[in-house]
Amino acid sequence: MVNDNLTDWQRMQLAQLEYNDWQVNDDVLLPDGIMIGTVIKVINTNDGFRATIIKSGPHELTLLFRGSSGVRHGDPTTWTNEWLRVNLPVGDAILNQVPEVPGEMWTAVNHLNELLEQNPGRKVFIYGHSLGSINAQFALANCRYPQQIQRAYLYEGPNIYWLLDNQQRKIVLQLRTKIFNYIDPLDVIALGYLDRQHTIGLLQVVDSIMSNPVNQHMWGGYQFDNQQRLKILPEGILSRRAIIDQRLLQHAAQFKGER
């Protein structure tokens, strides 16, 4: 399979392609010329959900969940469709431990399950960054066909594990070894990762370098070795960011109790 042969560096490049404005029948190539496949469907719904489906082989599909357009590439709908409707409510829900899920996340669930149902003989690889990671995490937690998920590579999204019910947590536990959840501890968006157990997938804490906040969120702190392998912190290290998040959750709980 095409995705099986990619390096960490190439997977990051592929995830970055989720921000391109693809059209059906476009060929998807990495900057080094590696062919990922051909676009077979572009999804752009009224609630702001965006994704691209790529046919990467006779038995392989690649699904790119698009993240937030952001300050640099956004338009007037960026704040309404992406930040106000999804990113900010999810952040608030995580801090206050209130499982309120925006509609766009349920749209992601429906499109993933529809794709799997319509392609029973194909394995699916999933990529998502930021808002794309949020939608991918929730879609996977509600996946009706987990056996068709080959792997998922998620980057710089907050930890929505805290928003899941018991049944959803059972599904992500079943998929745990198939999901690689990358976070830069210096990225303020990657909120809510207190340990490596209460997460969606296998948490990969990046051994990052400092950059400006926007660049940090856009993979700017990632480091790779000469084999294009991403530098990851040892599992035994509790990141400074986890300590900060723990304090934020404690303060939020205390504030909630005082109101």
GROMACS .gro file of C-alpha atoms in nm:
model
  259
    1MET     CA    1   0.000   0.000   0.000
    2VAL     CA    2   0.117   0.353  -0.078
    3ASN     CA    3   0.069   0.486   0.275
    4ASP     CA    4   0.258   0.194   0.431
    5ASN     CA    5   0.579   0.302   0.259
    6LEU     CA    6   0.581   0.668   0.366
    7THR     CA    7   0.829   0.811   0.615
    8ASP     CA    8   0.727   1.033   0.908
    9TRP     CA    9   0.838   1.335   0.706
   10GLN     CA   10   0.628   1.232   0.406
   11ARG     CA   11   0.322   1.166   0.622
   12MET     CA   12   0.350   1.518   0.760
   13GLN     CA   13   0.372   1.652   0.404
   14LEU     CA   14   0.066   1.452   0.307
   15ALA     CA   15  -0.127   1.589   0.605
   16GLN     CA   16  -0.029   1.940   0.497
   17LEU     CA   17  -0.196   1.876   0.161
   18GLU     CA   18  -0.535   1.870   0.336
   19TYR     CA   19  -0.527   2.251   0.310
   20ASN     CA   20  -0.511   2.247  -0.071
   21ASP     CA   21  -0.825   2.323  -0.269
   22TRP     CA   22  -0.854   1.991  -0.449
   23GLN     CA   23  -1.081   1.903  -0.740
   24VAL     CA   24  -1.209   1.560  -0.842
   25ASN     CA   25  -0.960   1.377  -1.069
   26ASP     CA   26  -0.663   1.582  -0.943
   27ASP     CA   27  -0.346   1.378  -0.895
   28VAL     CA   28  -0.209   1.408  -0.542
   29LEU     CA   29   0.171   1.413  -0.527
   30LEU     CA   30   0.408   1.487  -0.243
   31PRO     CA   31   0.671   1.761  -0.297
   32ASP     CA   32   0.930   1.490  -0.371
   33GLY     CA   33   0.710   1.352  -0.650
   34ILE     CA   34   0.568   1.046  -0.475
   35MET     CA   35   0.221   0.971  -0.611
   36ILE     CA   36  -0.042   0.931  -0.339
   37GLY     CA   37  -0.337   0.883  -0.572
   38THR     CA   38  -0.626   1.057  -0.744
   39VAL     CA   39  -0.898   1.266  -0.581
   40ILE     CA   40  -1.235   1.092  -0.611
   41LYS     CA   41  -1.445   1.315  -0.384
   42VAL     CA   42  -1.424   1.660  -0.224
   43ILE     CA   43  -1.656   1.724   0.072
   44ASN     CA   44  -1.756   2.078   0.169
   45THR     CA   45  -2.071   2.097   0.383
   46ASN     CA   46  -2.275   2.393   0.501
   47ASP     CA   47  -2.164   2.350   0.862
   48GLY     CA   48  -1.799   2.393   0.763
   49PHE     CA   49  -1.683   2.031   0.745
   50ARG     CA   50  -1.424   1.977   0.473
   51ALA     CA   51  -1.245   1.662   0.362
   52THR     CA   52  -1.084   1.505   0.057
   53ILE     CA   53  -1.100   1.139  -0.044
   54ILE     CA   54  -0.813   0.997  -0.251
   55LYS     CA   55  -0.801   0.662  -0.427
   56SER     CA   56  -0.448   0.542  -0.356
   57GLY     CA   57  -0.481   0.194  -0.503
   58PRO     CA   58  -0.735  -0.079  -0.583
   59HIS     CA   59  -0.779  -0.156  -0.213
   60GLU     CA   60  -0.662   0.167  -0.049
   61LEU     CA   61  -0.825   0.503   0.023
   62THR     CA   62  -0.668   0.809   0.182
   63LEU     CA   63  -0.897   1.047   0.371
   64LEU     CA   64  -0.774   1.398   0.452
   65PHE     CA   65  -0.972   1.584   0.719
   66ARG     CA   66  -0.912   1.953   0.658
   67GLY     CA   67  -0.810   2.174   0.949
   68SER     CA   68  -0.886   2.538   1.021
   69SER     CA   69  -0.792   2.784   0.750
   70GLY     CA   70  -0.646   3.007   1.019
   71VAL     CA   71  -0.553   3.369   1.028
   72ARG     CA   72  -0.316   3.353   0.733
   73HIS     CA   73  -0.540   3.167   0.488
   74GLY     CA   74  -0.890   3.225   0.620
   75ASP     CA   75  -1.190   3.413   0.490
   76PRO     CA   76  -1.500   3.556   0.668
   77THR     CA   77  -1.638   3.202   0.720
   78THR     CA   78  -1.324   3.088   0.903
   79TRP     CA   79  -1.435   3.239   1.233
   80THR     CA   80  -1.800   3.129   1.207
   81ASN     CA   81  -1.753   2.780   1.061
   82GLU     CA   82  -1.428   2.679   1.223
   83TRP     CA   83  -1.330   2.878   1.532
   84LEU     CA   84  -1.660   2.990   1.680
   85ARG     CA   85  -1.857   2.676   1.593
   86VAL     CA   86  -1.597   2.410   1.667
   87ASN     CA   87  -1.253   2.503   1.802
   88LEU     CA   88  -1.359   2.738   2.082
   89PRO     CA   89  -1.656   2.527   2.201
   90VAL     CA   90  -1.440   2.214   2.205
   91GLY     CA   91  -1.169   2.391   2.407
   92ASP     CA   92  -1.430   2.517   2.653
   93ALA     CA   93  -1.590   2.172   2.676
   94ILE     CA   94  -1.253   2.011   2.754
   95LEU     CA   95  -1.170   2.265   3.024
   96ASN     CA   96  -1.513   2.242   3.184
   97GLN     CA   97  -1.561   1.866   3.127
   98VAL     CA   98  -1.893   1.925   2.951
   99PRO     CA   99  -1.948   1.687   2.657
  100GLU     CA  100  -2.104   1.933   2.414
  101VAL     CA  101  -2.023   1.835   2.055
  102PRO     CA  102  -2.066   2.080   1.763
  103GLY     CA  103  -2.267   1.961   1.463
  104GLU     CA  104  -1.967   1.959   1.230
  105MET     CA  105  -1.815   1.675   1.431
  106TRP     CA  106  -2.126   1.462   1.374
  107THR     CA  107  -2.104   1.546   1.004
  108ALA     CA  108  -1.751   1.400   1.009
  109VAL     CA  109  -1.889   1.083   1.169
  110ASN     CA  110  -2.154   1.043   0.900
  111HIS     CA  111  -1.911   1.091   0.613
  112LEU     CA  112  -1.655   0.846   0.753
  113ASN     CA  113  -1.915   0.573   0.811
  114GLU     CA  114  -2.066   0.634   0.468
  115LEU     CA  115  -1.724   0.600   0.306
  116LEU     CA  116  -1.652   0.275   0.488
  117GLU     CA  117  -1.996   0.131   0.416
  118GLN     CA  118  -1.965   0.207   0.044
  119ASN     CA  119  -1.612   0.061   0.020
  120PRO     CA  120  -1.617  -0.263   0.222
  121GLY     CA  121  -1.315  -0.410   0.043
  122ARG     CA  122  -1.083  -0.114   0.094
  123LYS     CA  123  -0.858  -0.012   0.379
  124VAL     CA  124  -0.867   0.355   0.480
  125PHE     CA  125  -0.578   0.576   0.593
  126ILE     CA  126  -0.679   0.896   0.774
  127TYR     CA  127  -0.488   1.223   0.819
  128GLY     CA  128  -0.599   1.530   1.012
  129HIS     CA  129  -0.444   1.845   1.159
  130SER     CA  130  -0.591   2.087   1.414
  131LEU     CA  131  -0.966   2.103   1.343
  132GLY     CA  132  -0.906   1.808   1.111
  133SER     CA  133  -0.770   1.613   1.408
  134ILE     CA  134  -1.075   1.706   1.617
  135ASN     CA  135  -1.314   1.581   1.348
  136ALA     CA  136  -1.106   1.269   1.281
  137GLN     CA  137  -1.084   1.180   1.652
  138PHE     CA  138  -1.460   1.205   1.693
  139ALA     CA  139  -1.535   1.022   1.368
  140LEU     CA  140  -1.310   0.735   1.475
  141ALA     CA  141  -1.479   0.725   1.817
  142ASN     CA  142  -1.808   0.664   1.636
  143CYS     CA  143  -1.674   0.436   1.363
  144ARG     CA  144  -1.911   0.148   1.277
  145TYR     CA  145  -1.653  -0.040   1.070
  146PRO     CA  146  -1.328  -0.028   1.271
  147GLN     CA  147  -1.182  -0.326   1.085
  148GLN     CA  148  -1.153  -0.109   0.771
  149ILE     CA  149  -0.936   0.155   0.940
  150GLN     CA  150  -0.576   0.076   0.848
  151ARG     CA  151  -0.417   0.368   1.032
  152ALA     CA  152  -0.481   0.729   1.128
  153TYR     CA  153  -0.218   1.003   1.164
  154LEU     CA  154  -0.345   1.301   1.362
  155TYR     CA  155  -0.157   1.622   1.435
  156GLU     CA  156  -0.192   1.913   1.680
  157GLY     CA  157  -0.553   1.869   1.787
  158PRO     CA  158  -0.686   1.902   2.144
  159ASN     CA  159  -0.764   1.582   2.332
  160ILE     CA  160  -1.135   1.515   2.288
  161TYR     CA  161  -1.118   1.188   2.484
  162TRP     CA  162  -1.275   1.378   2.774
  163LEU     CA  163  -1.589   1.443   2.566
  164LEU     CA  164  -1.657   1.076   2.485
  165ASP     CA  165  -1.911   0.848   2.648
  166ASN     CA  166  -1.834   0.490   2.753
  167GLN     CA  167  -1.932   0.334   2.421
  168GLN     CA  168  -1.721   0.579   2.223
  169ARG     CA  169  -1.425   0.509   2.453
  170LYS     CA  170  -1.464   0.136   2.386
  171ILE     CA  171  -1.436   0.200   2.012
  172VAL     CA  172  -1.122   0.414   2.043
  173LEU     CA  173  -0.970   0.149   2.270
  174GLN     CA  174  -1.033  -0.106   1.996
  175LEU     CA  175  -0.863   0.126   1.745
  176ARG     CA  176  -0.588   0.243   1.980
  177THR     CA  177  -0.289   0.081   1.805
  178LYS     CA  178  -0.404   0.208   1.465
  179ILE     CA  179  -0.414   0.577   1.561
  180PHE     CA  180  -0.099   0.789   1.600
  181ASN     CA  181  -0.178   1.115   1.776
  182TYR     CA  182   0.107   1.367   1.744
  183ILE     CA  183   0.128   1.677   1.964
  184ASP     CA  184   0.389   1.947   2.004
  185PRO     CA  185   0.397   2.032   2.378
  186LEU     CA  186   0.481   2.393   2.285
  187ASP     CA  187   0.163   2.428   2.076
  188VAL     CA  188  -0.115   2.596   2.278
  189ILE     CA  189  -0.386   2.432   2.067
  190ALA     CA  190  -0.289   2.079   2.175
  191LEU     CA  191  -0.490   2.100   2.498
  192GLY     CA  192  -0.597   1.834   2.745
  193TYR     CA  193  -0.325   1.566   2.723
  194LEU     CA  194  -0.264   1.480   3.088
  195ASP     CA  195  -0.117   1.132   3.036
  196ARG     CA  196  -0.073   0.870   2.766
  197GLN     CA  197  -0.369   0.653   2.865
  198HIS     CA  198  -0.664   0.893   2.842
  199THR     CA  199  -0.617   0.972   2.474
  200ILE     CA  200  -0.750   0.871   2.136
  201GLY     CA  201  -0.479   0.651   1.989
  202LEU     CA  202  -0.112   0.628   2.078
  203LEU     CA  203   0.010   0.965   2.200
  204GLN     CA  204   0.332   1.078   2.033
  205VAL     CA  205   0.483   1.381   2.210
  206VAL     CA  206   0.713   1.559   1.967
  207ASP     CA  207   1.062   1.661   2.073
  208SER     CA  208   1.010   2.009   1.934
  209ILE     CA  209   1.192   2.340   1.911
  210MET     CA  210   1.043   2.681   1.988
  211SER     CA  211   0.887   2.890   1.711
  212ASN     CA  212   0.623   3.163   1.689
  213PRO     CA  213   0.271   3.049   1.793
  214VAL     CA  214   0.124   3.017   1.443
  215ASN     CA  215   0.427   2.837   1.302
  216GLN     CA  216   0.443   2.615   1.610
  217HIS     CA  217   0.091   2.495   1.540
  218MET     CA  218   0.171   2.437   1.172
  219TRP     CA  219   0.441   2.173   1.238
  220GLY     CA  220   0.708   2.446   1.274
  221GLY     CA  221   0.869   2.289   1.581
  222TYR     CA  222   0.894   1.934   1.441
  223GLN     CA  223   1.243   1.783   1.408
  224PHE     CA  224   1.345   1.487   1.191
  225ASP     CA  225   1.661   1.277   1.171
  226ASN     CA  226   1.847   1.199   0.848
  227GLN     CA  227   1.617   0.898   0.791
  228GLN     CA  228   1.311   1.130   0.795
  229ARG     CA  229   1.199   0.991   1.130
  230LEU     CA  230   1.022   1.232   1.362
  231LYS     CA  231   1.194   1.298   1.694
  232ILE     CA  232   0.966   1.186   1.979
  233LEU     CA  233   1.011   1.233   2.355
  234PRO     CA  234   1.055   0.914   2.563
  235GLU     CA  235   0.734   0.775   2.708
  236GLY     CA  236   0.848   0.822   3.066
  237ILE     CA  237   0.870   1.199   3.036
  238LEU     CA  238   0.566   1.394   3.155
  239SER     CA  239   0.574   1.704   2.942
  240ARG     CA  240   0.561   2.052   3.089
  241ARG     CA  241   0.246   2.103   2.884
  242ALA     CA  242   0.067   1.818   3.064
  243ILE     CA  243   0.136   1.985   3.398
  244ILE     CA  244  -0.002   2.314   3.266
  245ASP     CA  245  -0.313   2.141   3.130
  246GLN     CA  246  -0.370   1.966   3.463
  247ARG     CA  247  -0.363   2.302   3.639
  248LEU     CA  248  -0.601   2.453   3.384
  249LEU     CA  249  -0.850   2.170   3.439
  250GLN     CA  250  -0.820   2.203   3.816
  251HIS     CA  251  -0.878   2.580   3.801
  252ALA     CA  252  -1.173   2.533   3.566
  253ALA     CA  253  -1.328   2.278   3.802
  254GLN     CA  254  -1.273   2.507   4.100
  255PHE     CA  255  -1.426   2.804   3.916
  256LYS     CA  256  -1.723   2.591   3.811
  257GLY     CA  257  -1.778   2.485   4.173
  258GLU     CA  258  -1.771   2.843   4.297
  259ARG     CA  259  -2.035   2.970   4.055
   0.00000   0.00000   0.00000
